[in-house]
mmCIF file of C-alpha atoms in Angstrom:
data_model
loop_
_atom_site.group_PDB
_atom_site.id
_atom_site.type_symbol
_atom_site.label_atom_id
_atom_site.label_comp_id
_atom_site.label_asym_id
_atom_site.label_seq_id
_atom_site.Cartn_x
_atom_site.Cartn_y
_atom_site.Cartn_z
ATOM 1 C CA MET A 13 50.885 112.191 31.018
ATOM 2 C CA SER A 14 52.769 114.157 28.460
ATOM 3 C CA GLU A 15 54.539 112.759 25.447
ATOM 4 C CA HIS A 16 56.405 115.395 23.489
ATOM 5 C CA LYS A 17 57.463 113.281 20.554
ATOM 6 C CA HIS A 18 56.756 114.792 17.119
ATOM 7 C CA SER A 19 56.213 111.548 15.316
ATOM 8 C CA SER A 20 55.447 110.490 11.807
ATOM 9 C CA CYS A 21 52.535 108.365 10.742
ATOM 10 C CA CYS A 22 54.696 106.513 8.221
ATOM 11 C CA HIS A 23 55.692 102.952 9.013
ATOM 12 C CA THR A 24 59.234 103.443 7.747
ATOM 13 C CA GLU A 25 62.526 103.808 9.564
ATOM 14 C CA GLN A 26 61.084 106.819 11.359
ATOM 15 C CA ASN A 27 58.783 104.581 13.370
ATOM 16 C CA ASN A 28 61.696 102.468 14.474
ATOM 17 C CA GLU A 29 63.381 105.597 15.734
ATOM 18 C CA HIS A 30 60.252 106.547 17.625
ATOM 19 C CA LYS A 31 60.091 103.108 19.198
ATOM 20 C CA ASN A 32 63.665 103.388 20.331
ATOM 21 C CA HIS A 33 62.933 106.736 21.935
ATOM 22 C CA GLU A 34 59.551 105.808 23.402
ATOM 23 C CA GLY A 35 59.128 107.208 26.862
ATOM 24 C CA HIS A 36 62.272 109.336 26.790
ATOM 25 C CA GLY A 37 60.584 112.637 26.009
ATOM 26 C CA ASP A 38 62.586 113.284 22.850
ATOM 27 C CA HIS A 39 61.702 116.250 20.697
ATOM 28 C CA LYS A 40 62.489 114.676 17.383
ATOM 29 C CA HIS A 41 60.506 116.128 14.502
ATOM 30 C CA GLY A 42 59.422 113.625 11.968
ATOM 31 C CA GLY A 43 55.958 114.797 11.094
ATOM 32 C CA SER A 44 55.954 114.206 7.378
ATOM 33 C CA CYS A 45 56.380 111.225 5.128
ATOM 34 C CA HIS A 46 58.676 113.275 2.904
ATOM 35 C CA PRO A 47 62.280 114.305 3.381
ATOM 36 C CA LYS A 48 62.667 117.571 5.216
ATOM 37 C CA ASP A 49 64.817 119.126 2.511
ATOM 38 C CA LYS A 50 62.064 118.824 -0.113
ATOM 39 C CA THR A 51 59.281 121.355 -0.506
ATOM 40 C CA ASP A 52 55.816 119.856 -0.139
ATOM 41 C CA TRP A 53 54.491 121.208 -3.422
ATOM 42 C CA LEU A 54 51.102 119.528 -3.002
ATOM 43 C CA LEU A 55 50.555 121.204 0.357
ATOM 44 C CA TRP A 56 51.727 124.654 -0.669
ATOM 45 C CA GLY A 57 50.209 124.541 -4.147
ATOM 46 C CA SER A 58 46.816 123.451 -2.831
ATOM 47 C CA SER A 59 47.022 126.036 -0.026
ATOM 48 C CA ILE A 60 47.640 128.825 -2.519
ATOM 49 C CA LEU A 61 44.795 127.723 -4.807
ATOM 50 C CA VAL A 62 42.350 127.431 -1.891
ATOM 51 C CA ALA A 63 43.425 130.790 -0.436
ATOM 52 C CA LEU A 64 43.121 132.404 -3.869
ATOM 53 C CA GLY A 65 39.595 131.079 -4.355
ATOM 54 C CA PHE A 66 38.573 132.161 -0.863
ATOM 55 C CA VAL A 67 39.866 135.717 -1.387
ATOM 56 C CA LEU A 68 38.310 135.987 -4.851
ATOM 57 C CA TYR A 69 34.901 135.227 -3.337
ATOM 58 C CA PHE A 70 34.950 138.597 -1.564
ATOM 59 C CA LEU A 71 36.177 140.575 -4.592
ATOM 60 C CA PRO A 72 34.115 142.003 -7.469
ATOM 61 C CA LEU A 73 34.864 139.540 -10.249
ATOM 62 C CA PRO A 74 34.284 139.840 -13.994
ATOM 63 C CA ASP A 75 31.389 137.893 -15.440
ATOM 64 C CA ILE A 76 33.380 134.713 -16.046
ATOM 65 C CA ALA A 77 31.305 131.663 -15.141
ATOM 66 C CA TYR A 78 34.131 129.291 -14.226
ATOM 67 C CA LEU A 79 35.987 131.887 -12.157
ATOM 68 C CA ASN A 80 32.889 132.733 -10.137
ATOM 69 C CA ALA A 81 32.006 129.054 -9.742
ATOM 70 C CA TYR A 82 35.507 128.300 -8.481
ATOM 71 C CA ALA A 83 35.449 131.122 -5.927
ATOM 72 C CA GLU A 84 31.967 130.190 -4.707
ATOM 73 C CA GLY A 85 32.856 126.494 -4.517
ATOM 74 C CA VAL A 86 36.008 127.063 -2.492
ATOM 75 C CA TYR A 87 34.207 129.421 -0.114
ATOM 76 C CA GLU A 88 31.317 126.993 0.375
ATOM 77 C CA LEU A 89 33.565 124.016 1.167
ATOM 78 C CA VAL A 90 35.858 125.989 3.464
ATOM 79 C CA ALA A 91 32.862 127.497 5.279
ATOM 80 C CA ARG A 92 31.390 124.020 5.808
ATOM 81 C CA MET A 93 34.482 122.151 6.937
ATOM 82 C CA TRP A 94 36.738 124.654 8.744
ATOM 83 C CA TRP A 95 35.363 123.852 12.187
ATOM 84 C CA GLY A 96 35.848 120.095 11.752
ATOM 85 C CA VAL A 97 39.407 120.592 10.524
ATOM 86 C CA LEU A 98 40.185 122.962 13.394
ATOM 87 C CA ILE A 99 38.788 120.594 16.028
ATOM 88 C CA GLY A 100 40.708 117.754 14.374
ATOM 89 C CA ILE A 101 43.976 119.701 14.639
ATOM 90 C CA VAL A 102 43.318 120.448 18.319
ATOM 91 C CA MET A 103 42.478 116.801 19.062
ATOM 92 C CA VAL A 104 45.635 115.637 17.289
ATOM 93 C CA GLY A 105 47.609 118.063 19.442
ATOM 94 C CA PHE A 106 46.120 116.674 22.646
ATOM 95 C CA LEU A 107 46.516 113.073 21.448
ATOM 96 C CA SER A 108 50.194 113.804 20.905
ATOM 97 C CA LYS A 109 50.440 114.465 24.633
ATOM 98 C CA VAL A 110 48.768 111.184 25.590
ATOM 99 C CA PRO A 111 51.037 108.127 26.013
ATOM 100 C CA ARG A 112 50.176 105.260 23.705
ATOM 101 C CA GLU A 113 49.192 102.970 26.566
ATOM 102 C CA PHE A 114 46.178 105.152 27.361
ATOM 103 C CA VAL A 115 44.997 105.235 23.746
ATOM 104 C CA LEU A 116 45.327 101.469 23.389
ATOM 105 C CA ALA A 117 43.637 100.846 26.738
ATOM 106 C CA ALA A 118 40.692 103.085 25.768
ATOM 107 C CA LEU A 119 40.229 101.440 22.359
ATOM 108 C CA GLY A 120 40.760 97.918 23.650
ATOM 109 C CA ARG A 121 42.991 95.206 22.289
ATOM 110 C CA GLY A 122 43.600 95.238 18.554
ATOM 111 C CA GLY A 123 42.483 92.074 16.776
ATOM 112 C CA SER A 124 39.510 91.569 19.109
ATOM 113 C CA PHE A 125 35.792 92.178 18.625
ATOM 114 C CA SER A 126 35.666 94.424 21.685
ATOM 115 C CA GLY A 127 38.478 96.534 20.237
ATOM 116 C CA ILE A 128 36.579 96.962 16.964
ATOM 117 C CA ALA A 129 33.314 97.667 18.815
ATOM 118 C CA ARG A 130 34.955 100.366 20.954
ATOM 119 C CA SER A 131 36.420 101.988 17.842
ATOM 120 C CA VAL A 132 33.011 102.003 16.148
ATOM 121 C CA LEU A 133 31.410 103.519 19.241
ATOM 122 C CA ALA A 134 34.077 106.219 19.357
ATOM 123 C CA GLY A 135 33.462 106.977 15.688
ATOM 124 C CA VAL A 136 29.690 107.239 16.142
ATOM 125 C CA LEU A 137 29.940 109.493 19.194
ATOM 126 C CA LEU A 138 32.705 111.798 17.970
ATOM 127 C CA ASP A 139 31.102 114.908 16.467
ATOM 128 C CA LEU A 140 33.460 115.637 13.569
ATOM 129 C CA CYS A 141 33.173 115.834 9.797
ATOM 130 C CA ASN A 142 35.064 113.378 7.618
ATOM 131 C CA HIS A 143 37.949 115.817 7.178
ATOM 132 C CA GLY A 144 38.502 116.352 10.898
ATOM 133 C CA ILE A 145 38.053 112.663 11.631
ATOM 134 C CA LEU A 146 40.879 111.760 9.248
ATOM 135 C CA MET A 147 43.388 113.577 11.425
ATOM 136 C CA VAL A 148 42.212 111.734 14.512
ATOM 137 C CA GLY A 149 42.210 108.369 12.708
ATOM 138 C CA ALA A 150 45.760 108.878 11.458
ATOM 139 C CA LYS A 151 46.861 109.803 14.961
ATOM 140 C CA LEU A 152 45.194 106.705 16.447
ATOM 141 C CA TYR A 153 47.234 104.549 14.070
ATOM 142 C CA GLU A 154 50.410 106.363 15.111
ATOM 143 C CA ARG A 155 49.422 105.779 18.744
ATOM 144 C CA GLY A 156 49.263 102.024 18.101
ATOM 145 C CA ALA A 157 45.648 101.166 17.202
ATOM 146 C CA SER A 158 45.283 98.256 14.795
ATOM 147 C CA TYR A 159 44.468 99.002 11.163
ATOM 148 C CA GLY A 160 41.115 97.275 11.629
ATOM 149 C CA GLN A 161 40.293 99.606 14.513
ATOM 150 C CA VAL A 162 41.242 102.659 12.460
ATOM 151 C CA VAL A 163 39.088 101.525 9.520
ATOM 152 C CA ALA A 164 36.131 100.798 11.811
ATOM 153 C CA PHE A 165 36.571 104.212 13.414
ATOM 154 C CA LEU A 166 36.679 106.021 10.055
ATOM 155 C CA VAL A 167 33.779 104.144 8.450
ATOM 156 C CA ALA A 168 31.530 104.728 11.471
ATOM 157 C CA SER A 169 32.438 108.371 11.946
ATOM 158 C CA PRO A 170 31.758 111.026 9.324
ATOM 159 C CA TRP A 171 27.986 111.493 9.171
ATOM 160 C CA ASN A 172 27.049 109.663 12.382
ATOM 161 C CA SER A 173 27.886 112.680 14.531
ATOM 162 C CA PHE A 174 25.236 113.928 16.951
ATOM 163 C CA SER A 175 24.652 117.213 15.140
ATOM 164 C CA LEU A 176 24.325 115.665 11.687
ATOM 165 C CA THR A 177 22.067 112.930 13.040
ATOM 166 C CA LEU A 178 19.629 115.612 14.193
ATOM 167 C CA VAL A 179 19.806 117.239 10.773
ATOM 168 C CA LEU A 180 19.152 113.915 9.083
ATOM 169 C CA VAL A 181 16.163 113.217 11.358
ATOM 170 C CA ALA A 182 14.689 116.563 10.340
ATOM 171 C CA LEU A 183 15.248 115.840 6.646
ATOM 172 C CA ILE A 184 14.250 112.165 6.252
ATOM 173 C CA GLY A 185 12.587 111.202 9.537
ATOM 174 C CA LEU A 186 13.594 109.131 12.559
ATOM 175 C CA LYS A 187 12.903 105.715 10.998
ATOM 176 C CA TRP A 188 15.297 106.073 8.072
ATOM 177 C CA THR A 189 17.909 107.833 10.193
ATOM 178 C CA LEU A 190 18.022 105.014 12.755
ATOM 179 C CA ALA A 191 18.107 102.426 9.962
ATOM 180 C CA PHE A 192 21.049 104.179 8.304
ATOM 181 C CA ILE A 193 22.976 104.453 11.576
ATOM 182 C CA PHE A 194 22.411 100.776 12.419
ATOM 183 C CA LEU A 195 23.453 99.599 8.954
ATOM 184 C CA SER A 196 26.556 101.815 8.924
ATOM 185 C CA VAL A 197 27.599 100.382 12.302
ATOM 186 C CA VAL A 198 27.177 96.868 10.879
ATOM 187 C CA ILE A 199 29.418 97.721 7.914
ATOM 188 C CA ALA A 200 32.018 99.317 10.195
ATOM 189 C CA LEU A 201 32.075 96.241 12.454
ATOM 190 C CA ILE A 202 32.345 93.787 9.541
ATOM 191 C CA SER A 203 35.043 95.871 7.827
ATOM 192 C CA GLY A 204 37.106 96.250 10.992
ATOM 193 C CA MET A 205 36.962 92.530 11.736
ATOM 194 C CA ALA A 206 37.833 91.736 8.111
ATOM 195 C CA PHE A 207 40.978 93.847 8.314
ATOM 196 C CA ASP A 208 41.958 92.254 11.613
ATOM 197 C CA MET A 209 41.494 88.813 10.032
ATOM 198 C CA LEU A 210 43.698 89.831 7.088
ATOM 199 C CA GLU A 211 46.330 90.983 9.558
ATOM 200 C CA ARG A 212 46.249 87.677 11.442
ATOM 201 C CA ARG A 213 46.683 85.792 8.146
ATOM 202 C CA GLY A 214 49.627 87.960 7.172
ATOM 203 C CA VAL A 215 47.922 89.596 4.168
ATOM 204 C CA ILE A 216 48.535 93.044 5.641
ATOM 205 C CA ALA A 217 51.318 93.929 8.034
ATOM 206 C CA PRO A 218 50.514 94.699 11.690
ATOM 207 C CA ASN A 219 50.807 98.254 12.934
ATOM 208 C CA PRO A 220 54.522 98.854 13.606
ATOM 209 C CA ASN A 221 53.580 101.496 16.177
ATOM 210 C CA LYS A 222 51.926 98.961 18.464
ATOM 211 C CA VAL A 223 53.308 98.754 21.980
ATOM 212 C CA ASP A 224 52.571 96.264 24.751
ATOM 213 C CA ILE A 225 50.857 97.633 27.817
ATOM 214 C CA ARG A 226 52.963 97.034 30.909
ATOM 215 C CA ASP A 227 51.625 94.647 33.552
ATOM 216 C CA ASP A 228 51.410 97.279 36.295
ATOM 217 C CA PHE A 229 49.435 99.726 34.118
ATOM 218 C CA HIS A 230 46.140 100.908 35.642
ATOM 219 C CA PHE A 231 44.183 103.301 33.438
ATOM 220 C CA TRP A 232 42.403 105.495 35.991
ATOM 221 C CA ARG A 233 45.206 105.535 38.540
ATOM 222 C CA ASP A 234 47.855 106.401 35.979
ATOM 223 C CA ALA A 235 45.565 108.885 34.232
ATOM 224 C CA LYS A 236 44.900 110.696 37.489
ATOM 225 C CA ALA A 237 48.602 110.850 38.261
ATOM 226 C CA GLY A 238 49.418 112.034 34.759
ATOM 227 C CA LEU A 239 46.780 114.769 34.762
ATOM 228 C CA ALA A 240 47.971 115.975 38.147
ATOM 229 C CA SER A 241 51.461 116.465 36.718
ATOM 230 C CA VAL A 242 50.298 118.588 33.763
ATOM 231 C CA LYS A 243 50.762 122.345 33.997
ATOM 232 C CA TRP A 244 47.716 123.839 32.284
ATOM 233 C CA ASP A 245 49.483 127.052 31.361
ATOM 234 C CA ARG A 246 49.932 129.047 28.167
ATOM 235 C CA ALA A 247 53.031 127.080 27.223
ATOM 236 C CA PHE A 248 51.082 123.811 27.391
ATOM 237 C CA PHE A 249 48.331 124.992 25.045
ATOM 238 C CA ARG A 250 50.874 126.613 22.734
ATOM 239 C CA ASP A 251 52.667 123.269 22.503
ATOM 240 C CA VAL A 252 49.347 121.501 21.807
ATOM 241 C CA ALA A 253 48.641 123.909 18.944
ATOM 242 C CA LYS A 254 52.158 123.484 17.570
ATOM 243 C CA LEU A 255 51.962 119.687 17.732
ATOM 244 C CA GLY A 256 48.501 119.667 16.170
ATOM 245 C CA LEU A 257 49.568 121.765 13.191
ATOM 246 C CA HIS A 258 52.831 119.885 12.752
ATOM 247 C CA GLU A 259 51.347 116.404 12.832
ATOM 248 C CA SER A 260 48.264 117.312 10.775
ATOM 249 C CA ARG A 261 50.238 118.457 7.750
ATOM 250 C CA MET A 262 50.043 115.056 6.086
ATOM 251 C CA VAL A 263 46.225 115.153 6.259
ATOM 252 C CA LEU A 264 45.894 118.876 5.542
ATOM 253 C CA ARG A 265 47.709 118.503 2.236
ATOM 254 C CA TRP A 266 45.109 116.025 0.998
ATOM 255 C CA ILE A 267 42.176 117.981 2.417
ATOM 256 C CA LEU A 268 43.301 121.134 0.596
ATOM 257 C CA PHE A 269 43.951 119.185 -2.599
ATOM 258 C CA GLY A 270 40.518 117.583 -2.182
ATOM 259 C CA ILE A 271 38.893 121.029 -1.993
ATOM 260 C CA VAL A 272 40.509 122.091 -5.264
ATOM 261 C CA LEU A 273 39.625 118.844 -7.030
ATOM 262 C CA ALA A 274 36.049 118.827 -5.669
ATOM 263 C CA VAL A 275 35.403 122.376 -6.860
ATOM 264 C CA VAL A 276 36.720 121.594 -10.331
ATOM 265 C CA VAL A 277 34.482 118.512 -10.547
ATOM 266 C CA ARG A 278 31.480 120.444 -9.245
ATOM 267 C CA MET A 279 32.035 123.039 -11.961
ATOM 268 C CA LEU A 280 31.599 120.247 -14.502
ATOM 269 C CA MET A 281 28.734 118.345 -12.819
ATOM 270 C CA ASP A 282 25.446 119.854 -11.681
ATOM 271 C CA GLY A 283 24.309 118.658 -8.254
ATOM 272 C CA ASN A 284 20.715 118.375 -9.544
ATOM 273 C CA MET A 285 21.826 115.353 -11.544
ATOM 274 C CA PHE A 286 21.532 113.352 -8.336
ATOM 275 C CA VAL A 287 17.782 113.966 -8.284
ATOM 276 C CA SER A 288 17.119 113.606 -12.019
ATOM 277 C CA TYR A 289 19.198 110.595 -12.986
ATOM 278 C CA PHE A 290 19.848 108.533 -9.845
ATOM 279 C CA GLY A 291 16.580 106.697 -9.279
ATOM 280 C CA PRO A 292 15.882 103.472 -7.293
ATOM 281 C CA THR A 293 17.212 101.101 -9.964
ATOM 282 C CA LEU A 294 20.389 99.075 -10.151
ATOM 283 C CA LEU A 295 21.709 101.462 -12.799
ATOM 284 C CA GLY A 296 20.750 104.439 -10.661
ATOM 285 C CA LEU A 297 22.443 102.856 -7.642
ATOM 286 C CA LEU A 298 25.664 102.204 -9.557
ATOM 287 C CA ALA A 299 25.554 105.756 -10.924
ATOM 288 C CA THR A 300 25.145 107.083 -7.372
ATOM 289 C CA VAL A 301 28.142 105.075 -6.176
ATOM 290 C CA GLY A 302 30.194 106.328 -9.106
ATOM 291 C CA ALA A 303 29.191 109.954 -8.523
ATOM 292 C CA ALA A 304 29.890 109.749 -4.777
ATOM 293 C CA THR A 305 33.316 108.335 -5.606
ATOM 294 C CA ILE A 306 34.162 111.155 -7.995
ATOM 295 C CA ILE A 307 32.701 114.080 -6.086
ATOM 296 C CA GLU A 308 34.341 115.003 -2.786
ATOM 297 C CA VAL A 309 31.394 115.931 -0.542
ATOM 298 C CA CYS A 310 31.974 116.632 3.132
ATOM 299 C CA SER A 311 29.592 115.141 5.678
ATOM 300 C CA GLU A 312 27.622 118.374 6.026
ATOM 301 C CA GLY A 313 27.231 118.648 2.261
ATOM 302 C CA SER A 314 26.297 114.988 1.760
ATOM 303 C CA THR A 315 23.378 115.055 4.206
ATOM 304 C CA PRO A 316 20.974 117.296 2.225
ATOM 305 C CA LEU A 317 21.895 115.577 -1.044
ATOM 306 C CA ALA A 318 21.248 112.188 0.542
ATOM 307 C CA ALA A 319 17.915 113.467 1.832
ATOM 308 C CA ASP A 320 16.920 114.538 -1.689
ATOM 309 C CA LEU A 321 17.528 110.997 -2.930
ATOM 310 C CA ILE A 322 14.802 109.795 -0.524
ATOM 311 C CA THR A 323 12.308 112.637 -0.572
ATOM 312 C CA ARG A 324 12.530 113.557 -4.271
ATOM 313 C CA ALA A 325 14.003 110.525 -6.055
ATOM 314 C CA ASN A 326 12.321 107.936 -3.791
ATOM 315 C CA ALA A 327 15.572 105.965 -3.577
ATOM 316 C CA PRO A 328 16.474 105.222 0.065
ATOM 317 C CA GLY A 329 19.160 102.748 -0.980
ATOM 318 C CA ASN A 330 20.827 105.360 -3.146
ATOM 319 C CA SER A 331 20.680 107.785 -0.231
ATOM 320 C CA PHE A 332 22.433 105.296 2.044
ATOM 321 C CA ALA A 333 24.967 104.465 -0.674
ATOM 322 C CA PHE A 334 25.710 108.153 -1.236
ATOM 323 C CA LEU A 335 26.433 108.651 2.452
ATOM 324 C CA MET A 336 28.517 105.503 2.838
ATOM 325 C CA THR A 337 30.334 105.433 -0.501
ATOM 326 C CA GLY A 338 31.556 108.966 0.060
ATOM 327 C CA VAL A 339 33.257 107.588 3.163
ATOM 328 C CA ALA A 340 34.520 104.333 1.682
ATOM 329 C CA THR A 341 35.870 105.734 -1.590
ATOM 330 C CA ASP A 342 36.867 109.244 -0.512
ATOM 331 C CA TYR A 343 40.180 109.850 -2.299
ATOM 332 C CA THR A 344 41.399 112.084 0.532
ATOM 333 C CA GLU A 345 40.849 109.228 2.969
ATOM 334 C CA ILE A 346 42.528 106.693 0.691
ATOM 335 C CA MET A 347 45.573 108.920 0.208
ATOM 336 C CA VAL A 348 45.866 109.512 3.963
ATOM 337 C CA LEU A 349 45.627 105.779 4.678
ATOM 338 C CA LYS A 350 48.332 105.178 2.088
ATOM 339 C CA SER A 351 50.544 107.772 3.773
ATOM 340 C CA VAL A 352 49.752 106.395 7.245
ATOM 341 C CA THR A 353 50.496 102.745 6.428
ATOM 342 C CA GLY A 354 53.009 103.315 3.658
ATOM 343 C CA ARG A 355 51.223 100.872 1.333
ATOM 344 C CA TRP A 356 48.762 101.373 -1.529
ATOM 345 C CA PHE A 357 47.448 97.836 -0.963
ATOM 346 C CA ASN A 358 46.219 98.646 2.545
ATOM 347 C CA ALA A 359 44.528 101.854 1.417
ATOM 348 C CA LEU A 360 42.775 100.330 -1.604
ATOM 349 C CA LEU A 361 41.443 97.467 0.519
ATOM 350 C CA LEU A 362 39.128 100.006 2.185
ATOM 351 C CA PRO A 363 36.807 100.436 -0.838
ATOM 352 C CA ALA A 364 37.361 96.811 -1.901
ATOM 353 C CA ILE A 365 35.901 95.539 1.389
ATOM 354 C CA THR A 366 33.306 98.220 2.180
ATOM 355 C CA VAL A 367 31.765 99.107 -1.199
ATOM 356 C CA PRO A 368 30.328 95.615 -1.947
ATOM 357 C CA GLN A 369 28.610 95.685 1.462
ATOM 358 C CA VAL A 370 27.199 99.147 0.749
ATOM 359 C CA ILE A 371 25.872 98.155 -2.674
ATOM 360 C CA ALA A 372 24.237 94.977 -1.351
ATOM 361 C CA ILE A 373 22.475 96.813 1.503
ATOM 362 C CA ALA A 374 21.488 99.744 -0.728
ATOM 363 C CA TYR A 375 19.977 97.415 -3.355
ATOM 364 C CA PHE A 376 17.956 95.715 -0.614
ATOM 365 C CA LEU A 377 16.727 99.096 0.688
ATOM 366 C CA ASN A 378 15.616 100.156 -2.781
#
């Protein structure tokens, strides 16, 4: 049940090479959408800036407001999201070992309602922040899931995790929490089906990584046989870690860049503005959507801010919009989807399809 291919998420010539080598256990490294002979300045530059801010947090700094704010902001974001990123890397490593047939069989057939529903369910149940979930979503696309399934998975995922659901119940109560979960599932289902419809009509290209499941494939029988053949030794887990790091680089570069950009924006915008200026009006709702689009807030950070919009600003619609718009318009997510599919059009369709739904539901809630 092991597939050792180091594959790219780009749908360029690299994917064709991977298709040609499918099932032959090749060790071809393709894990980036950029030529190997070019330095990934975004990755390394963002890494250095994040590392610098993290180290500065522990050092006695001069009384310079922006310097202290930068160090504190980087430390706060890294402290909140490191576990989700780490789990995401590990899951990508294990997914790299799983043949595509098993992934496609678990998610169901792309282009079908059951396939979208399974992807939404997986997103709701998977306990990861939006940064860790991006890695898994990108890997699902590389494993052959339809673009509609990936979108449904991503839209349903970030704040619907079990742990954050409990936090949200404590902050805003069970009634609003259940309402938010139900409405987010509705948006994820509609969005996933919309993308599948666009694919059937030829507006967006189908996933080039898709493979047909062979007629004699039986999930549980083949899974049992595959697991029995795996050697759970140190070399196996070392390979999982290596694959996870290698194939997560495309997402890590945008996560690290997102940290830097988010901290800079936070230095210029006070978080209390959400409570003071984003009331339950149409203008307040549009301002909330705009702020959630600009400010990169991880799922853990968005939950208390969303709670404040209900408990202090009395704007439940704005709270829902803040949670959902952060997912639908997250620039890290859009950049990853662009890298995964190779097309800006596909990536920008995510906010184009989801944001109108969010605004309509949020206005009704207010």
